[in-house]
Tab-separated table of C-alpha atoms in Angstrom:
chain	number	residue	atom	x	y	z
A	1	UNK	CA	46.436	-62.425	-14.615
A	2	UNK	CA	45.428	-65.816	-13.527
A	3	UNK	CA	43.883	-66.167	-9.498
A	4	UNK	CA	46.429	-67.519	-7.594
A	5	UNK	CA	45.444	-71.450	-6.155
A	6	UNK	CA	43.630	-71.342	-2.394
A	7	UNK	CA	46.274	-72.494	-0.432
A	8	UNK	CA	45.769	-76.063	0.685
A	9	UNK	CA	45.087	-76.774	4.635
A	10	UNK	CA	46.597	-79.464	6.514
A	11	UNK	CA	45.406	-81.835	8.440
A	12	UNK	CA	46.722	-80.393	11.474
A	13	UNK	CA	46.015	-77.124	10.556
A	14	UNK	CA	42.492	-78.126	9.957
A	15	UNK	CA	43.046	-79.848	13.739
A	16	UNK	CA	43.994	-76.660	15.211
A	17	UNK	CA	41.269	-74.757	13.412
A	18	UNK	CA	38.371	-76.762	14.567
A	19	UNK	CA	39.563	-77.388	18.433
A	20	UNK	CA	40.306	-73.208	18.416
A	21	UNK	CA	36.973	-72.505	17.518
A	22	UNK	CA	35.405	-75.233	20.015
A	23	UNK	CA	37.855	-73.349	22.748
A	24	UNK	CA	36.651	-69.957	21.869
A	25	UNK	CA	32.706	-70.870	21.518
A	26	UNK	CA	32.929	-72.837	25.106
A	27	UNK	CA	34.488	-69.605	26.794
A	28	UNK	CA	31.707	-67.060	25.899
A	29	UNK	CA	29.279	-69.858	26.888
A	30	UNK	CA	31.008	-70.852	30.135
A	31	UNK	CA	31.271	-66.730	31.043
A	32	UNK	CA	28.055	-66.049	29.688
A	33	UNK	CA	25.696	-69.066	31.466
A	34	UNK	CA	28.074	-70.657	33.869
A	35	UNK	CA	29.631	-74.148	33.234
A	36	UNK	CA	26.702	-75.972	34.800
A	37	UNK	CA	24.160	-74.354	32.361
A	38	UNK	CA	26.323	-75.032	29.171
A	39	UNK	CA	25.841	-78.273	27.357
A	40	UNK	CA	27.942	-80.031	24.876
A	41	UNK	CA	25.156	-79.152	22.255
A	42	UNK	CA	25.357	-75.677	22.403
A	43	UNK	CA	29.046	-75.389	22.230
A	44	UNK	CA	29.179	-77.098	19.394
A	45	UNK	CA	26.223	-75.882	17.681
A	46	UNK	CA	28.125	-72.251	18.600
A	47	UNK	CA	31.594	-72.843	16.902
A	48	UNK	CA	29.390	-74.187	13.772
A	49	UNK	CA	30.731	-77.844	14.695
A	50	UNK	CA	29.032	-81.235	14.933
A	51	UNK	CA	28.756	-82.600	18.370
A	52	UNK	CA	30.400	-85.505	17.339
A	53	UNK	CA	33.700	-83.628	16.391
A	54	UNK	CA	33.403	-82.203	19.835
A	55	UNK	CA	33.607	-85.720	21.214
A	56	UNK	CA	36.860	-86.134	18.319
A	57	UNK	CA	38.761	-83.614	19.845
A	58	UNK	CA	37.832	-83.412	23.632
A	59	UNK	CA	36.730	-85.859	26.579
A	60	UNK	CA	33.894	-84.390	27.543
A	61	UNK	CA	32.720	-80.671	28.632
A	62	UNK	CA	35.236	-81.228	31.642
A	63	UNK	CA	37.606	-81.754	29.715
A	64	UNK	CA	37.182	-78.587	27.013
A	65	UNK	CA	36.656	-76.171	29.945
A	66	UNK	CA	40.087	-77.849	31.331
A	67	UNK	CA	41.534	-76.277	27.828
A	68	UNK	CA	39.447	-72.923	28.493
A	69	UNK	CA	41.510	-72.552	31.593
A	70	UNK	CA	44.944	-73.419	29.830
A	71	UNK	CA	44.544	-71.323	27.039
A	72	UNK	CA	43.685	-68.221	29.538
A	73	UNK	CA	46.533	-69.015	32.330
A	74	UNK	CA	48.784	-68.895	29.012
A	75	UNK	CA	47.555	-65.752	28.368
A	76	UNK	CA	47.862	-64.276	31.516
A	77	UNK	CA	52.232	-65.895	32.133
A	78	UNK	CA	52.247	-64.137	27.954
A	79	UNK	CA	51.153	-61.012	29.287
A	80	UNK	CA	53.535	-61.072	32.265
A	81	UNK	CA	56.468	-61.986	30.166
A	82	UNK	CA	55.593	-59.391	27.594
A	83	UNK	CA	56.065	-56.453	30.893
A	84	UNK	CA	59.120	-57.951	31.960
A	85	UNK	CA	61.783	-57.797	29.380
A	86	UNK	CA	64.893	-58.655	30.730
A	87	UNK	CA	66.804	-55.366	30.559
A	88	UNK	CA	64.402	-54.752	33.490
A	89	UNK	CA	66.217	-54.797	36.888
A	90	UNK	CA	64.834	-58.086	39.640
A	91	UNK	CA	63.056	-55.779	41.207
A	92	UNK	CA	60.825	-53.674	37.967
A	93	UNK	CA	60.369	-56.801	36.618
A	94	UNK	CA	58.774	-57.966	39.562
A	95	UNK	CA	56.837	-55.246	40.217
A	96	UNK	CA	56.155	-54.712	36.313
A	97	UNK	CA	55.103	-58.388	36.035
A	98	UNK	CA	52.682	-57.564	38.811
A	99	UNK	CA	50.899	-54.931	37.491
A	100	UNK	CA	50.809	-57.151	34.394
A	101	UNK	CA	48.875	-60.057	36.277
A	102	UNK	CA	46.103	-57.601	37.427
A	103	UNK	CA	45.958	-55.964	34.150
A	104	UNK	CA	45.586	-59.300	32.633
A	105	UNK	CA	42.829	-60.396	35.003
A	106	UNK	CA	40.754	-57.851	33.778
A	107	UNK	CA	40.250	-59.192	30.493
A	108	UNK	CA	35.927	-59.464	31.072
A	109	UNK	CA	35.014	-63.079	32.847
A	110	UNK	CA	38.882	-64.687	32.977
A	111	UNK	CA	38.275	-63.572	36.999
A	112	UNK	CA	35.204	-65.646	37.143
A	113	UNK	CA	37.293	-69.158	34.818
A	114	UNK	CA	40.468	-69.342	36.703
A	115	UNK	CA	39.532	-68.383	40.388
A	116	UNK	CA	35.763	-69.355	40.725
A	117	UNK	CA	34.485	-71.503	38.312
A	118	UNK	CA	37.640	-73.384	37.622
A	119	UNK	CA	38.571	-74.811	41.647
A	120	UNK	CA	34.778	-75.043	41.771
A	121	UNK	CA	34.775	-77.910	38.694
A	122	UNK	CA	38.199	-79.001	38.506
A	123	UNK	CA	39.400	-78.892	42.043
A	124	UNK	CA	41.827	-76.781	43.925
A	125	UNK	CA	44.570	-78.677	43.409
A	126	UNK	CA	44.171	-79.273	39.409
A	127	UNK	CA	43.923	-75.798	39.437
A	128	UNK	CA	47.287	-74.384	41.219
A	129	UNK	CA	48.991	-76.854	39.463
A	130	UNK	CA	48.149	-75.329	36.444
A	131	UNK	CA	48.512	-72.342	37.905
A	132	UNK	CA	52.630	-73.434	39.109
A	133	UNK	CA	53.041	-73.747	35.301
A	134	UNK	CA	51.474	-70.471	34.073
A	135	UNK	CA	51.613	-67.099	36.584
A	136	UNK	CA	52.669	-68.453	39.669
A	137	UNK	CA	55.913	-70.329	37.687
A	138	UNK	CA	56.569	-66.326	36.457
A	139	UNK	CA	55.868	-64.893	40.160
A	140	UNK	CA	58.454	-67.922	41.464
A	141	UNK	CA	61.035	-66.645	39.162
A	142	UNK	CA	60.201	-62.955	39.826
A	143	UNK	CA	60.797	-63.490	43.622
A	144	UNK	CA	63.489	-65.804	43.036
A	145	UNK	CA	65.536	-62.984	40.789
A	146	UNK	CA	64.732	-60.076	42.774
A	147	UNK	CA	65.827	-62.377	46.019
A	148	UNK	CA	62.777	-61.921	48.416
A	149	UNK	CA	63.032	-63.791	51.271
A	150	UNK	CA	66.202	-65.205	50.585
A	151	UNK	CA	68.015	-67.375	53.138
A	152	UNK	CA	65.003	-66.297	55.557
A	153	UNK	CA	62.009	-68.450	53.745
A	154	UNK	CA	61.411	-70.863	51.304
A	155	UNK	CA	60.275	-69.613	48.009
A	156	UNK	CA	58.131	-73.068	47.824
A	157	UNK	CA	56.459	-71.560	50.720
A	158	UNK	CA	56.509	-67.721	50.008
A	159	UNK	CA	55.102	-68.142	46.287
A	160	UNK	CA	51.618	-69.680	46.383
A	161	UNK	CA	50.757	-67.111	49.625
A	162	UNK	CA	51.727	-63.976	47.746
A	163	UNK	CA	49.932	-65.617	44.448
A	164	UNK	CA	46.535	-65.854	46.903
A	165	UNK	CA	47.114	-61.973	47.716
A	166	UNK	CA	47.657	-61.341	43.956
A	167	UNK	CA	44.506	-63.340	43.545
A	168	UNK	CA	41.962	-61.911	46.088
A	169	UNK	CA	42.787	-58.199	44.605
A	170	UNK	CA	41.942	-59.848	41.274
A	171	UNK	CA	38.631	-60.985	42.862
A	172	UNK	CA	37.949	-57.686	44.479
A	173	UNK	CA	38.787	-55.794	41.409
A	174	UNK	CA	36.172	-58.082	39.120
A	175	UNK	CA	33.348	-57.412	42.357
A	176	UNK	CA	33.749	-53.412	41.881
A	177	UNK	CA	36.976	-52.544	43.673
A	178	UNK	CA	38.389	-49.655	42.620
A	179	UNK	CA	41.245	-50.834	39.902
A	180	UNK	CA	43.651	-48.202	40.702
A	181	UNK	CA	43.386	-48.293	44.886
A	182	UNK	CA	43.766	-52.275	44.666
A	183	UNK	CA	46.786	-52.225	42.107
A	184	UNK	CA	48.594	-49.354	43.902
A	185	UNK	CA	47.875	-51.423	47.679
A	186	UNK	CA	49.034	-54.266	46.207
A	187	UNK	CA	52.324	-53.443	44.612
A	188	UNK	CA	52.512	-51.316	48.576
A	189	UNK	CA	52.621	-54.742	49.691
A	190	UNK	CA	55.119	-56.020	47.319
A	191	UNK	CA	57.437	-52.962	48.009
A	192	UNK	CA	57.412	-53.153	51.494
A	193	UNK	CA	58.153	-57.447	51.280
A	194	UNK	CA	61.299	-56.218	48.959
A	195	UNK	CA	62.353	-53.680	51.200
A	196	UNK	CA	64.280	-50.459	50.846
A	197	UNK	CA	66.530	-50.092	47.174
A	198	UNK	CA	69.894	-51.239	48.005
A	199	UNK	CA	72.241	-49.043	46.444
A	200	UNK	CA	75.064	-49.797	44.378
C-alpha cells in the first residue's frame, strides 16, 4: 500500500503556524521574566523562529505582547460563553459566567498579563477597551439579560465597576487568597445586587 502524499500547507496556514508559535513562546517568556526582561531575541530564538520573521509578522515586542493579551481575554469571554449556555435562566448564566471568569483567571500567570503587566505597558485605557470586547462585553450582556439595575442605573456605568470587583478577587486569588472564600464572597455580592428570585 503506497504512503499517502504529506498534505500540502498553505500560505496562510504556514502564516498562522509561525505567528501561533511566536504568541505562545512570548507568553511563557513574558510570565516567566516579566515583559521588561524579555527581548525580541529570545522570543524568537524560543518558538525556533528567525528574528527577522518576528519583525514579518509583528511591530515590535509591544506589539506581540498586545496579541498575548488578545489571545488570553479570548480565552477567558470562550470560557464564559462555554458556562453559560443559553437554556440557562438571566440570572445562572450570570452567576455561572461568573464563576467562569475566576475559574478562568486561574489559568497560572494570565492574572499577572491582563491586570498587571498589561495596564502597566499598554495603558489603562488600551486595556479595558480590550477588555469591553472580551469579558466585560459578556458581563454587559449578563447584567443586561438578567436586568440588574434596570431603569435605576446605567449599565455603561454599572459594568466596568462590577468588572473591577470581579478583577481585584482575581488579584487576591493569584496573591494566596483562598479560591473558594473569594469565589463564594463574590458571587454573595452578585446575589445580593440581583436581589431576591422573583417568582413566577
Amino acid at each position: 500500500m503506497a504512503d499517502s502524499p504529506t498534505p500540502v500547507r498553505t500560505n496562510r496556514e504556514r502564516t498562522e503556524t509561525t505567528r501561533l508559535a511566536l504568541i505562545e513562546a512570548a507568553r511563557a517568556l513574558f510570565v516567566g521574566k516579566g515583559y521588561g526582561d524579555t527581548s525580541t531575541p529570545e522570543i524568537a530564538t524560543a518558538a525556533g523562529i528567525t528574528r527577522g520573521a518576528l519583525y514579518h509578522h509583528f511591530v515590535d515586542k509591544r506589539d506581540l505582547f498586545r496579541q498575548v493579551l488578545l489571545r488570553e481575554g479570548e480565552a477567558v469571554a470562550a470560557d464564559i460563553e462555554a458556562a453559560t449556555p443559553e437554556q440557562l435562566s438571566p440570572r445562572e448564566a450570570l452567576l455561572e459566567g461568573s464563576k467562569a471568569y475566576l475559574n478562568a483567571m486561574t489559568v497560572p500567570g494570565r492574572t499577572r498579563l491582563l491586570l498587571i503587566d498589561g495596564p502597566a505597558v499598554l495603558g489603562m485605557a488600551e486595556v479595558m477597551a480590550m477588555d469591553d470586547a472580551t469579558s466585560a462585553k459578556s458581563l454587559r450582556q449578563g447584567l443586561e439579560r438578567a436586568g440588574l439595575g434596570k431603569g435605576e442605573v446605567s449599565l455603561d456605568a454599572l459594568t466596568p465597576l462590577l468588572a473591577a470587583a470581579f478583577d481585584r478577587a482575581a488579584l487576591a486569588i493569584d496573591a494566596g487568597a483562598d479560591v473558594e472564600e473569594t469565589r463564594t464572597a463574590m458571587l454573595w455580592l452578585l446575589e445580593r445586587a440581583l436581589g431576591p428570585v422573583r417568582k413566577r
